[in-house]
Short mmCIF file of C-alpha atoms in Angstrom, two decimals:
data_model
loop_
_atom_site.label_atom_id
_atom_site.label_comp_id
_atom_site.label_asym_id
_atom_site.label_seq_id
_atom_site.Cartn_x
_atom_site.Cartn_y
_atom_site.Cartn_z
CA MET A 11 98.13 86.49 93.23
CA ALA A 12 98.93 82.90 93.74
CA HIS A 13 95.34 82.06 94.34
CA ASN A 14 94.19 80.53 91.11
CA GLN A 15 91.23 78.74 89.85
CA ASP A 16 92.26 78.18 86.27
CA GLY A 17 92.24 74.45 86.59
CA ASN A 18 95.96 73.97 86.29
CA GLN A 19 96.21 70.83 88.37
CA LYS A 20 99.96 70.84 88.70
CA GLN A 21 100.14 74.25 90.24
CA VAL A 22 100.19 74.44 94.03
CA HIS A 23 97.22 76.36 95.36
CA TYR A 24 97.74 78.88 98.09
CA VAL A 25 95.29 80.45 100.47
CA GLY A 26 94.73 84.05 99.31
CA ASP A 27 98.05 85.68 98.60
CA SER A 28 99.85 83.89 101.40
CA ARG A 29 102.27 81.01 101.13
CA VAL A 30 99.93 78.69 102.99
CA ARG A 31 98.93 75.83 100.76
CA VAL A 32 95.30 75.22 100.13
CA ASN A 33 94.45 72.03 101.88
CA SER A 34 92.08 70.41 99.50
CA LYS A 35 91.78 67.29 101.58
CA GLU A 36 88.89 67.62 103.95
CA MET A 37 89.69 66.74 107.54
CA LEU A 38 87.54 63.67 107.48
CA PRO A 39 86.86 62.03 110.81
CA PRO A 40 87.62 58.34 111.09
CA ASP A 41 84.93 56.25 109.57
CA TYR A 42 82.63 54.45 111.94
CA SER A 43 81.35 52.04 109.38
CA GLN A 44 83.76 49.62 111.04
CA PHE A 45 81.49 49.67 114.11
CA PRO A 46 78.21 48.19 113.04
CA GLY A 47 75.20 49.75 114.74
CA LYS A 48 73.16 52.85 114.96
CA THR A 49 75.61 55.67 114.56
CA GLU A 50 74.19 59.10 114.88
CA GLN A 51 75.09 62.51 113.55
CA PHE A 52 76.78 64.54 116.32
CA PHE A 53 75.07 67.71 115.25
CA PRO A 54 72.22 68.24 115.76
CA ASP A 55 70.78 64.81 116.65
CA PHE A 56 73.16 63.66 119.32
CA LEU A 57 73.83 67.08 120.79
CA LEU A 58 70.13 67.69 121.36
CA LYS A 59 69.94 64.56 123.49
CA GLU A 60 73.17 65.28 125.27
CA TRP A 61 71.72 68.54 126.51
CA MET A 62 69.44 66.45 128.65
CA VAL A 63 72.38 64.87 130.43
CA ALA A 64 73.92 68.30 131.02
CA ALA A 65 70.60 69.69 132.25
CA VAL A 66 70.06 66.87 134.73
CA PHE A 67 73.62 67.28 135.93
CA LEU A 68 73.18 71.02 136.32
CA VAL A 69 70.03 70.58 138.39
CA GLY A 70 71.84 68.22 140.75
CA PHE A 71 74.82 70.53 140.97
CA MET A 72 72.77 73.64 141.69
CA THR A 73 70.83 71.74 144.35
CA LEU A 74 74.13 71.03 146.09
CA VAL A 75 75.18 74.66 145.75
CA MET A 76 71.91 75.94 147.19
CA ALA A 77 71.88 73.43 150.02
CA GLU A 78 75.41 74.02 151.28
CA SER A 79 76.75 77.53 151.31
CA PRO A 80 80.51 77.56 150.92
CA PRO A 81 82.38 77.74 154.24
CA LEU A 82 84.43 80.75 155.22
CA GLY A 83 86.38 80.64 158.49
CA ASP A 84 87.94 83.42 160.50
CA ILE A 85 90.64 85.47 158.83
CA ALA A 86 94.02 83.73 158.75
CA ASP A 87 95.91 84.15 162.00
CA PRO A 88 99.47 82.81 161.76
CA THR A 89 99.81 82.94 165.56
CA ASN A 90 96.94 80.51 166.06
CA THR A 91 98.95 77.49 167.13
CA GLY A 92 95.94 75.35 167.96
CA PHE A 93 94.64 75.23 164.42
CA LEU A 94 94.67 71.83 162.78
CA PRO A 95 95.66 72.18 159.15
CA VAL A 96 93.77 70.11 156.63
CA PRO A 97 94.17 70.25 152.86
CA ASP A 98 91.33 69.90 150.40
CA TRP A 99 90.10 66.31 150.25
CA TYR A 100 91.84 65.35 147.03
CA PHE A 101 95.25 66.03 148.57
CA LEU A 102 94.55 64.06 151.73
CA PHE A 103 96.17 60.84 150.49
CA LEU A 104 99.50 62.56 149.97
CA TYR A 105 99.19 64.38 153.27
CA GLN A 106 98.48 61.11 155.06
CA LEU A 107 101.28 59.25 153.31
CA LEU A 108 103.80 61.75 154.61
CA LYS A 109 102.69 61.12 158.19
CA TYR A 110 103.97 57.55 158.16
CA LYS A 111 107.41 56.94 159.59
CA TRP A 112 108.61 54.99 156.59
CA ALA A 113 107.75 57.91 154.34
CA ALA A 114 108.87 60.84 156.46
CA GLY A 115 111.95 62.21 158.19
CA PRO A 116 115.00 60.46 156.77
CA PHE A 117 112.80 58.52 154.36
CA ILE A 118 111.06 61.60 153.04
CA SER A 119 112.21 60.81 149.52
CA ILE A 120 110.08 57.69 149.65
CA GLY A 121 107.00 59.68 150.58
CA ILE A 122 107.55 62.53 148.22
CA ILE A 123 109.41 61.07 145.23
CA VAL A 124 109.18 57.31 145.11
CA VAL A 125 105.53 56.62 145.91
CA PRO A 126 103.96 59.59 144.08
CA GLY A 127 106.49 59.09 141.28
CA LEU A 128 105.43 55.48 140.84
CA LEU A 129 101.77 56.43 141.06
CA PHE A 130 101.74 59.39 138.70
CA GLY A 131 104.61 58.18 136.56
CA GLY A 132 102.85 54.87 136.11
CA LEU A 133 99.64 56.67 135.24
CA MET A 134 101.35 58.92 132.74
CA LEU A 135 103.28 56.11 131.10
CA ALA A 136 100.45 53.58 131.13
CA PRO A 137 100.24 53.40 127.32
CA PHE A 138 103.93 52.48 127.14
CA LEU A 139 103.84 49.99 130.00
CA ASP A 140 100.77 48.17 128.80
CA THR A 141 101.37 47.94 125.09
CA SER A 142 99.23 44.93 124.26
CA LYS A 143 96.40 45.38 121.81
CA GLU A 144 93.93 43.93 124.30
CA ARG A 145 91.55 46.54 125.68
CA ARG A 146 89.14 44.57 127.85
CA PRO A 147 90.10 44.95 131.53
CA LEU A 148 89.52 41.28 132.34
CA LYS A 149 91.83 40.19 129.55
CA ARG A 150 94.76 42.19 130.89
CA PRO A 151 94.69 41.25 134.56
CA ALA A 152 98.10 42.66 135.51
CA THR A 153 97.21 46.20 134.48
CA THR A 154 93.78 45.96 136.00
CA TRP A 155 95.04 44.64 139.31
CA ILE A 156 97.77 47.23 139.61
CA ALA A 157 95.22 49.93 138.92
CA ILE A 158 92.70 48.57 141.41
CA LEU A 159 95.32 48.16 144.14
CA SER A 160 96.66 51.68 143.65
CA LEU A 161 93.12 52.97 143.68
CA LEU A 162 92.39 51.16 146.93
CA GLY A 163 95.63 52.52 148.35
CA VAL A 164 94.67 56.10 147.53
CA ILE A 165 91.15 55.63 148.88
CA GLY A 166 92.49 53.98 152.03
CA LEU A 167 94.96 56.80 152.67
CA THR A 168 92.26 59.40 152.14
CA TRP A 169 89.97 57.59 154.50
CA ALA A 170 92.68 57.22 157.14
CA ALA A 171 93.51 60.92 156.87
CA GLU A 172 89.88 61.87 157.31
CA ALA A 173 89.39 59.53 160.27
CA GLU A 174 92.53 60.81 161.96
CA HIS A 175 91.48 64.39 161.37
CA VAL A 176 88.07 63.81 162.96
CA ILE A 177 89.73 62.33 166.05
CA GLN A 178 92.21 65.18 166.28
CA VAL A 179 89.53 67.81 165.91
CA SER A 180 87.42 66.30 168.66
CA SER A 181 90.32 66.03 171.09
CA SER A 182 92.16 69.23 170.30
CA SER A 183 92.12 71.44 173.34
CA GLY A 184 91.02 74.44 171.36
CA THR A 185 92.75 77.77 171.30
CA PRO A 186 94.67 78.52 174.48
CA ALA A 187 93.45 81.51 176.42
CA LYS A 188 95.49 84.65 176.20
CA ASP A 189 94.13 86.16 179.38
CA LYS A 190 94.80 84.16 182.55
CA LYS A 191 91.95 85.12 184.84
CA ILE A 192 89.02 83.10 186.06
CA VAL A 193 85.69 84.76 185.36
CA ALA A 194 83.22 84.99 188.29
CA GLU A 195 85.40 83.46 190.98
CA GLN A 196 82.67 83.99 193.58
CA ASP A 197 80.16 81.95 191.62
CA LYS A 198 78.78 78.74 193.02
CA GLY A 199 80.04 77.07 189.86
CA TYR A 200 83.62 77.53 190.96
CA GLU A 201 82.77 75.93 194.34
CA LEU A 202 81.35 72.93 192.54
CA TYR A 203 84.37 72.79 190.28
CA LYS A 204 86.70 72.72 193.31
CA LYS A 205 84.62 70.13 195.11
CA ASN A 206 84.68 67.79 192.14
CA ALA A 207 87.63 66.04 190.57
CA CYS A 208 87.80 68.59 187.77
CA ILE A 209 90.28 70.67 189.73
CA LYS A 210 92.86 67.89 189.84
CA CYS A 211 93.14 67.66 186.12
CA HIS A 212 92.21 71.14 184.98
CA GLY A 213 93.92 73.06 187.80
CA ASP A 214 92.80 75.40 190.58
CA LYS A 215 93.17 78.39 188.26
CA LEU A 216 91.74 76.49 185.27
CA GLN A 217 95.29 76.53 183.92
CA GLY A 218 95.30 72.85 183.06
CA VAL A 219 97.34 70.10 184.72
CA GLN A 220 96.78 66.66 183.26
CA GLY A 221 93.89 67.95 181.22
CA PRO A 222 93.81 70.97 178.96
CA PRO A 223 93.29 74.47 180.44
CA LEU A 224 89.66 75.46 180.84
CA LEU A 225 90.36 79.19 180.75
CA GLY A 226 88.23 80.54 177.97
CA VAL A 227 86.24 77.34 177.33
CA GLY A 228 83.16 79.55 177.06
CA ASP A 229 84.10 80.71 173.60
CA ARG A 230 86.41 78.05 172.42
CA THR A 231 86.39 76.60 168.95
CA LYS A 232 86.76 72.92 168.45
CA GLY A 233 89.36 72.32 165.78
CA GLU A 234 88.24 74.35 162.85
CA ASP A 235 85.54 76.94 162.90
CA GLU A 236 82.86 75.35 165.02
CA LYS A 237 82.13 76.61 168.48
CA LEU A 238 82.47 74.33 171.47
CA THR A 239 78.91 74.49 172.75
CA ARG A 240 77.33 74.06 176.16
CA LYS A 241 75.94 70.78 174.90
CA ASP A 242 79.42 69.59 173.93
CA ILE A 243 80.77 70.36 177.39
CA GLU A 244 77.85 68.62 179.04
CA HIS A 245 78.51 65.63 176.85
CA ILE A 246 82.20 65.64 177.83
CA ILE A 247 81.33 65.82 181.52
CA ASP A 248 78.79 62.99 181.26
CA ASN A 249 80.66 60.67 178.97
CA GLY A 250 84.28 61.71 179.21
CA ARG A 251 86.48 62.07 176.16
CA GLY A 252 89.97 60.86 175.34
CA ALA A 253 91.95 60.79 178.56
CA MET A 254 89.11 62.33 180.54
CA PRO A 255 87.04 59.67 182.28
CA ALA A 256 83.25 59.66 182.28
CA GLY A 257 81.15 60.57 185.31
CA MET A 258 83.63 62.95 186.88
CA PHE A 259 80.84 65.16 188.15
CA GLN A 260 79.29 64.02 191.41
CA GLY A 261 76.19 66.00 192.27
CA SER A 262 72.67 66.90 191.34
CA GLU A 263 71.49 67.77 187.89
CA ALA A 264 70.81 71.35 189.05
CA ASP A 265 74.37 71.67 190.32
CA LYS A 266 75.68 70.42 187.02
CA GLN A 267 73.74 73.16 185.27
CA VAL A 268 75.28 75.73 187.65
CA LEU A 269 78.74 74.38 186.82
CA LEU A 270 77.96 74.50 183.11
CA ASN A 271 76.69 78.07 183.40
CA TRP A 272 79.89 79.05 185.07
CA LEU A 273 82.06 77.24 182.52
CA MET A 274 80.21 78.97 179.71
CA GLN A 275 81.02 82.29 181.36
CA GLN A 276 84.72 81.61 180.93
CA LYS A 277 85.26 83.81 177.94
CA GLN A 278 88.68 85.28 177.41
CA LYS A 279 89.38 87.29 174.31
CA MET B 10 68.00 87.99 106.77
CA LEU B 11 70.13 85.77 109.02
CA ARG B 12 70.88 83.61 106.05
CA ALA B 13 72.02 86.67 104.09
CA VAL B 14 74.31 87.76 106.90
CA TYR B 15 75.74 84.27 107.16
CA LYS B 16 76.32 84.17 103.43
CA TRP B 17 78.03 87.55 103.50
CA VAL B 18 80.39 86.40 106.26
CA ASP B 19 80.92 82.99 104.73
CA GLU B 20 81.89 84.43 101.34
CA ARG B 21 84.67 86.39 102.98
CA LEU B 22 85.80 84.13 105.78
CA ASP B 23 84.77 80.70 104.58
CA VAL B 24 83.47 79.72 108.01
CA THR B 25 81.42 76.75 106.86
CA PRO B 26 84.26 74.20 106.96
CA ILE B 27 85.20 75.31 110.45
CA TRP B 28 81.89 74.61 112.11
CA ARG B 29 81.09 71.75 109.79
CA ASP B 30 84.24 70.14 111.00
CA VAL B 31 82.97 70.29 114.56
CA ALA B 32 79.41 69.35 113.72
CA ASP B 33 79.80 66.65 111.11
CA HIS B 34 80.91 63.55 112.79
CA GLU B 35 79.12 60.43 113.65
CA VAL B 36 78.54 59.27 117.19
CA PRO B 37 78.80 55.49 117.25
CA GLU B 38 76.18 53.45 118.99
CA HIS B 39 78.39 52.10 121.77
CA VAL B 40 78.97 55.53 123.29
CA ASN B 41 75.40 56.74 122.97
CA PRO B 42 73.42 56.48 126.22
CA ALA B 43 70.22 56.69 124.20
CA HIS B 44 70.97 53.19 122.90
CA HIS B 45 72.83 51.62 125.80
CA PHE B 46 72.28 53.12 129.21
CA SER B 47 75.68 51.87 130.39
CA ALA B 48 77.24 54.21 127.86
CA PHE B 49 76.71 57.01 130.37
CA ILE B 50 80.31 56.37 131.40
CA TYR B 51 81.25 58.08 128.15
CA CYS B 52 79.64 61.29 129.42
CA PHE B 53 82.16 61.96 132.17
CA GLY B 54 84.63 63.70 129.90
CA GLY B 55 81.99 66.03 128.52
CA LEU B 56 80.68 66.72 132.00
CA THR B 57 84.18 67.56 133.19
CA PHE B 58 84.39 70.12 130.42
CA PHE B 59 80.98 71.41 131.45
CA VAL B 60 82.16 71.91 135.04
CA VAL B 61 85.33 73.61 133.80
CA MET B 62 83.08 76.06 131.95
CA ILE B 63 81.11 76.63 135.18
CA GLN B 64 84.39 77.26 136.98
CA ILE B 65 85.59 79.75 134.39
CA LEU B 66 82.31 81.67 134.33
CA SER B 67 81.77 81.76 138.09
CA GLY B 68 85.46 82.60 138.56
CA MET B 69 85.18 85.60 136.28
CA PHE B 70 82.36 86.93 138.43
CA LEU B 71 84.26 86.26 141.65
CA ALA B 72 87.20 88.21 140.26
CA MET B 73 84.98 91.30 140.12
CA TYR B 74 84.97 91.46 143.90
CA TYR B 75 88.00 89.55 145.09
CA VAL B 76 91.01 91.58 146.23
CA PRO B 77 94.26 89.59 146.36
CA ASP B 78 96.03 90.98 149.39
CA ILE B 79 96.31 89.88 153.00
CA ILE B 80 94.25 92.71 154.41
CA ASN B 81 91.34 92.68 152.00
CA ALA B 82 91.19 89.12 150.68
CA HIS B 83 89.16 87.70 153.54
CA ALA B 84 87.01 90.82 153.84
CA SER B 85 86.26 90.84 150.12
CA VAL B 86 85.18 87.20 150.17
CA LYS B 87 83.03 87.87 153.23
CA TYR B 88 81.48 90.89 151.55
CA LEU B 89 80.86 88.89 148.41
CA GLN B 90 79.23 86.16 150.38
CA THR B 91 77.06 88.26 152.68
CA GLU B 92 76.32 91.51 150.83
CA VAL B 93 76.46 90.91 147.11
CA ALA B 94 73.29 89.67 145.41
CA MET B 95 73.72 85.99 144.49
CA GLY B 96 77.24 86.15 145.92
CA THR B 97 76.80 82.99 147.97
CA ILE B 98 75.55 81.12 144.95
CA VAL B 99 78.36 82.20 142.66
CA ARG B 100 80.98 81.42 145.28
CA GLY B 101 79.17 78.17 146.04
CA MET B 102 79.31 77.16 142.39
CA HIS B 103 83.02 77.83 142.29
CA HIS B 104 83.70 76.16 145.64
CA TRP B 105 81.71 72.99 145.03
CA GLY B 106 82.49 73.02 141.33
CA ALA B 107 86.16 72.56 142.18
CA SER B 108 85.42 69.30 143.96
CA VAL B 109 82.91 68.13 141.37
CA ALA B 110 85.42 68.84 138.59
CA ILE B 111 87.99 66.63 140.30
CA VAL B 112 85.42 63.87 140.78
CA MET B 113 84.29 64.01 137.15
CA LEU B 114 87.87 64.13 135.91
CA PHE B 115 88.66 61.13 138.06
CA LEU B 116 85.69 59.17 136.74
CA HIS B 117 86.64 60.08 133.18
CA THR B 118 90.19 58.88 133.82
CA LEU B 119 88.87 55.60 135.19
CA ARG B 120 86.64 55.12 132.17
CA VAL B 121 89.49 55.72 129.74
CA PHE B 122 91.78 53.49 131.76
CA PHE B 123 89.50 50.52 132.16
CA THR B 124 88.24 50.60 128.59
CA GLY B 125 91.88 50.57 127.47
CA SER B 126 91.25 53.65 125.38
CA TYR B 127 94.71 55.01 126.09
CA LYS B 128 96.28 52.39 123.85
CA ASN B 129 97.76 52.80 120.41
CA PRO B 130 97.12 55.18 118.66
CA ARG B 131 95.91 57.37 121.55
CA GLU B 132 99.00 57.37 123.78
CA PHE B 133 99.66 61.03 123.23
CA ASN B 134 96.16 62.10 124.14
CA TRP B 135 96.39 60.08 127.36
CA ILE B 136 99.49 62.04 128.34
CA VAL B 137 97.72 65.30 127.55
CA GLY B 138 94.88 64.08 129.77
CA VAL B 139 97.20 63.33 132.69
CA LEU B 140 98.69 66.81 132.30
CA ILE B 141 95.16 68.24 132.44
CA PHE B 142 94.72 66.34 135.71
CA PHE B 143 97.87 67.97 137.12
CA MET B 144 96.69 71.40 136.00
CA MET B 145 93.40 70.87 137.79
CA LEU B 146 95.18 69.81 140.98
CA GLY B 147 97.32 72.93 140.67
CA LEU B 148 94.22 75.04 140.29
CA GLY B 149 92.74 73.40 143.38
CA PHE B 150 95.85 74.02 145.43
CA THR B 151 96.25 77.68 144.45
CA GLY B 152 92.53 78.39 144.80
CA TYR B 153 92.35 76.96 148.31
CA LEU B 154 94.52 79.79 149.70
CA LEU B 155 92.59 82.67 148.19
CA PRO B 156 89.80 83.13 150.82
CA TRP B 157 92.62 83.63 153.35
CA ASP B 158 90.88 82.06 156.32
CA ASN B 159 92.67 79.87 158.85
CA LYS B 160 91.93 76.73 156.90
CA ALA B 161 93.36 78.22 153.72
CA TYR B 162 96.43 79.61 155.41
CA PHE B 163 97.42 76.51 157.36
CA ALA B 164 96.70 74.09 154.54
CA THR B 165 98.85 76.12 152.18
CA LYS B 166 101.58 76.29 154.79
CA VAL B 167 101.59 72.52 155.06
CA GLY B 168 101.45 72.16 151.27
CA ILE B 169 104.47 74.40 150.88
CA GLN B 170 106.32 72.54 153.62
CA ILE B 171 105.71 69.37 151.64
CA ALA B 172 107.04 71.05 148.51
CA GLU B 173 110.04 72.20 150.50
CA SER B 174 110.92 68.65 151.50
CA VAL B 175 111.47 67.64 147.89
CA PRO B 176 115.19 66.84 147.64
CA PHE B 177 117.44 69.39 145.90
CA ILE B 178 114.85 71.70 144.36
CA GLY B 179 112.57 71.90 147.40
CA SER B 180 113.76 75.19 148.80
CA TYR B 181 113.59 76.89 145.39
CA LEU B 182 110.12 75.52 144.90
CA ALA B 183 108.99 76.87 148.27
CA THR B 184 110.51 80.28 147.61
CA PHE B 185 108.85 80.40 144.22
CA LEU B 186 105.44 79.48 145.62
CA GLN B 187 105.65 81.81 148.61
CA GLY B 188 107.32 84.66 146.81
CA GLY B 189 109.65 84.90 149.77
CA ASP B 190 110.42 82.87 152.82
CA MET B 191 106.98 82.64 154.36
CA VAL B 192 103.33 82.41 153.43
CA GLY B 193 102.22 86.02 153.54
CA ALA B 194 101.75 89.26 151.66
CA THR B 195 103.62 88.10 148.57
CA THR B 196 101.98 84.69 148.44
CA ILE B 197 98.39 85.76 147.79
CA PRO B 198 99.00 87.79 144.60
CA ARG B 199 101.25 85.01 143.37
CA PHE B 200 98.69 82.29 143.94
CA TYR B 201 96.05 84.54 142.46
CA ALA B 202 98.06 85.09 139.29
CA LEU B 203 98.74 81.37 139.01
CA HIS B 204 95.10 80.58 139.68
CA VAL B 205 93.56 83.01 137.19
CA PHE B 206 96.18 83.42 134.48
CA PHE B 207 98.96 80.86 134.28
CA LEU B 208 97.16 77.63 135.10
CA PRO B 209 93.91 78.40 133.19
CA ALA B 210 95.97 79.37 130.14
CA GLY B 211 97.80 76.07 130.36
CA LEU B 212 94.56 74.23 130.97
CA LEU B 213 92.81 75.76 127.95
CA GLY B 214 95.77 74.96 125.73
CA LEU B 215 95.78 71.36 126.90
CA LEU B 216 92.01 71.07 126.51
CA ALA B 217 92.23 72.37 122.95
CA THR B 218 94.90 69.79 122.18
CA HIS B 219 92.82 67.10 123.85
CA PHE B 220 89.76 67.89 121.74
CA ILE B 221 91.62 68.31 118.45
CA LEU B 222 93.23 64.93 118.99
CA ILE B 223 89.87 63.35 119.72
CA ARG B 224 88.52 64.74 116.45
CA ARG B 225 91.58 63.49 114.61
CA GLN B 226 91.51 60.01 116.06
CA GLY B 227 87.85 59.53 116.80
CA ILE B 228 86.57 57.85 119.90
CA SER B 229 87.84 54.35 120.61
CA GLY B 230 85.78 51.49 119.36
CA PRO B 231 83.53 49.14 121.34
CA LEU B 232 85.21 46.64 123.63
#
């Protein structure tokens, strides 16, 4: 066996009977005596205190988990053309970038190679681009400014994506109805609908003319997984939305409720 | 008794140096929040690791119920969330944990960047860190599809369209991700495998490298 303890200094020592050399040098961590101050043993002193940070963090995290149950929409339906796709929030900046004309279509390489390449390439190669010894951010203004501007850019794009998505969701005309029949044609609600301006924009058969079809508004989703409620419709009628002007309904409050009742009956599925 | 067992194991396996190596190092004052409250910025890295652990543990439990195919994926998530005891909480931890992990990772990156800690001699560990960031984004992207609801499906479709528009390799990339020419039956098992085997394996390897390098080089000094 190569393993020997006979004190022959010259002989190489191996671990057991393998050819791996015994590493007599301990793997000593760098010495912190160069940093004056109260250094502390990692184990157990520091770790015992660090648990507190983890515990506080965990409490906050579990509070979030308990407060908001994770969303689950309807099962994926590839034929659902009205669905507005939205990636998880940390991809929004890229998603938004590719919507701009100068970064899409013929210029797609700008949106998909040049800008992300500069961003992530710059991030990756930061140690080789900023090779000065100086570590304080204020003492290396170029690096700091580039970083802050890129950061603002990413935040701005994310914000723009989110804002645009909110607008799109609120003005999407929901899922188009598959069935093309008006529910309860004899209802007084339909009379009111015809008497008011609604019919000009939404059509005599609710098929939609200048406005979106109202067939099936009764169980329509707005954008993602939320239902378009009676309250929403009332709000649209009172205040208008997008290209639909406010105050299109002329009549008593009671009549408006009749119209709303009838609209909510329009369920096609 | 415990001591005797430890001694028995230690005589044979010589475990003392291994854990001593992890335990015996000094934590300098400038990173210790007990001395300077502002040093809490040095906690982000550790907290990221903590969230990654939460993700791995909650993910292992989710995998007990999740079925990666187009017919059962959505139903299994729904079942998990509505029928299984604590199902909502475990899925909630994994769902929100994904976002929190990205936030923590981002804060950690900012801390390292603005304290200039990526500089000589730590260039290599910075690169490993950026690769960890990419792995986490990959995990986020592949995990988003798995519940197979409309949001998941359409977001993935858009994501793959973006991948497809990469010059030259785009169409290969899209075919690889979809496992065919559309997002469908072959995509879910593929994303699932990436999400639970390939990417976590890569992530753990990178994390190990990250930590070994930190032990080798120590934490960067005060500004």
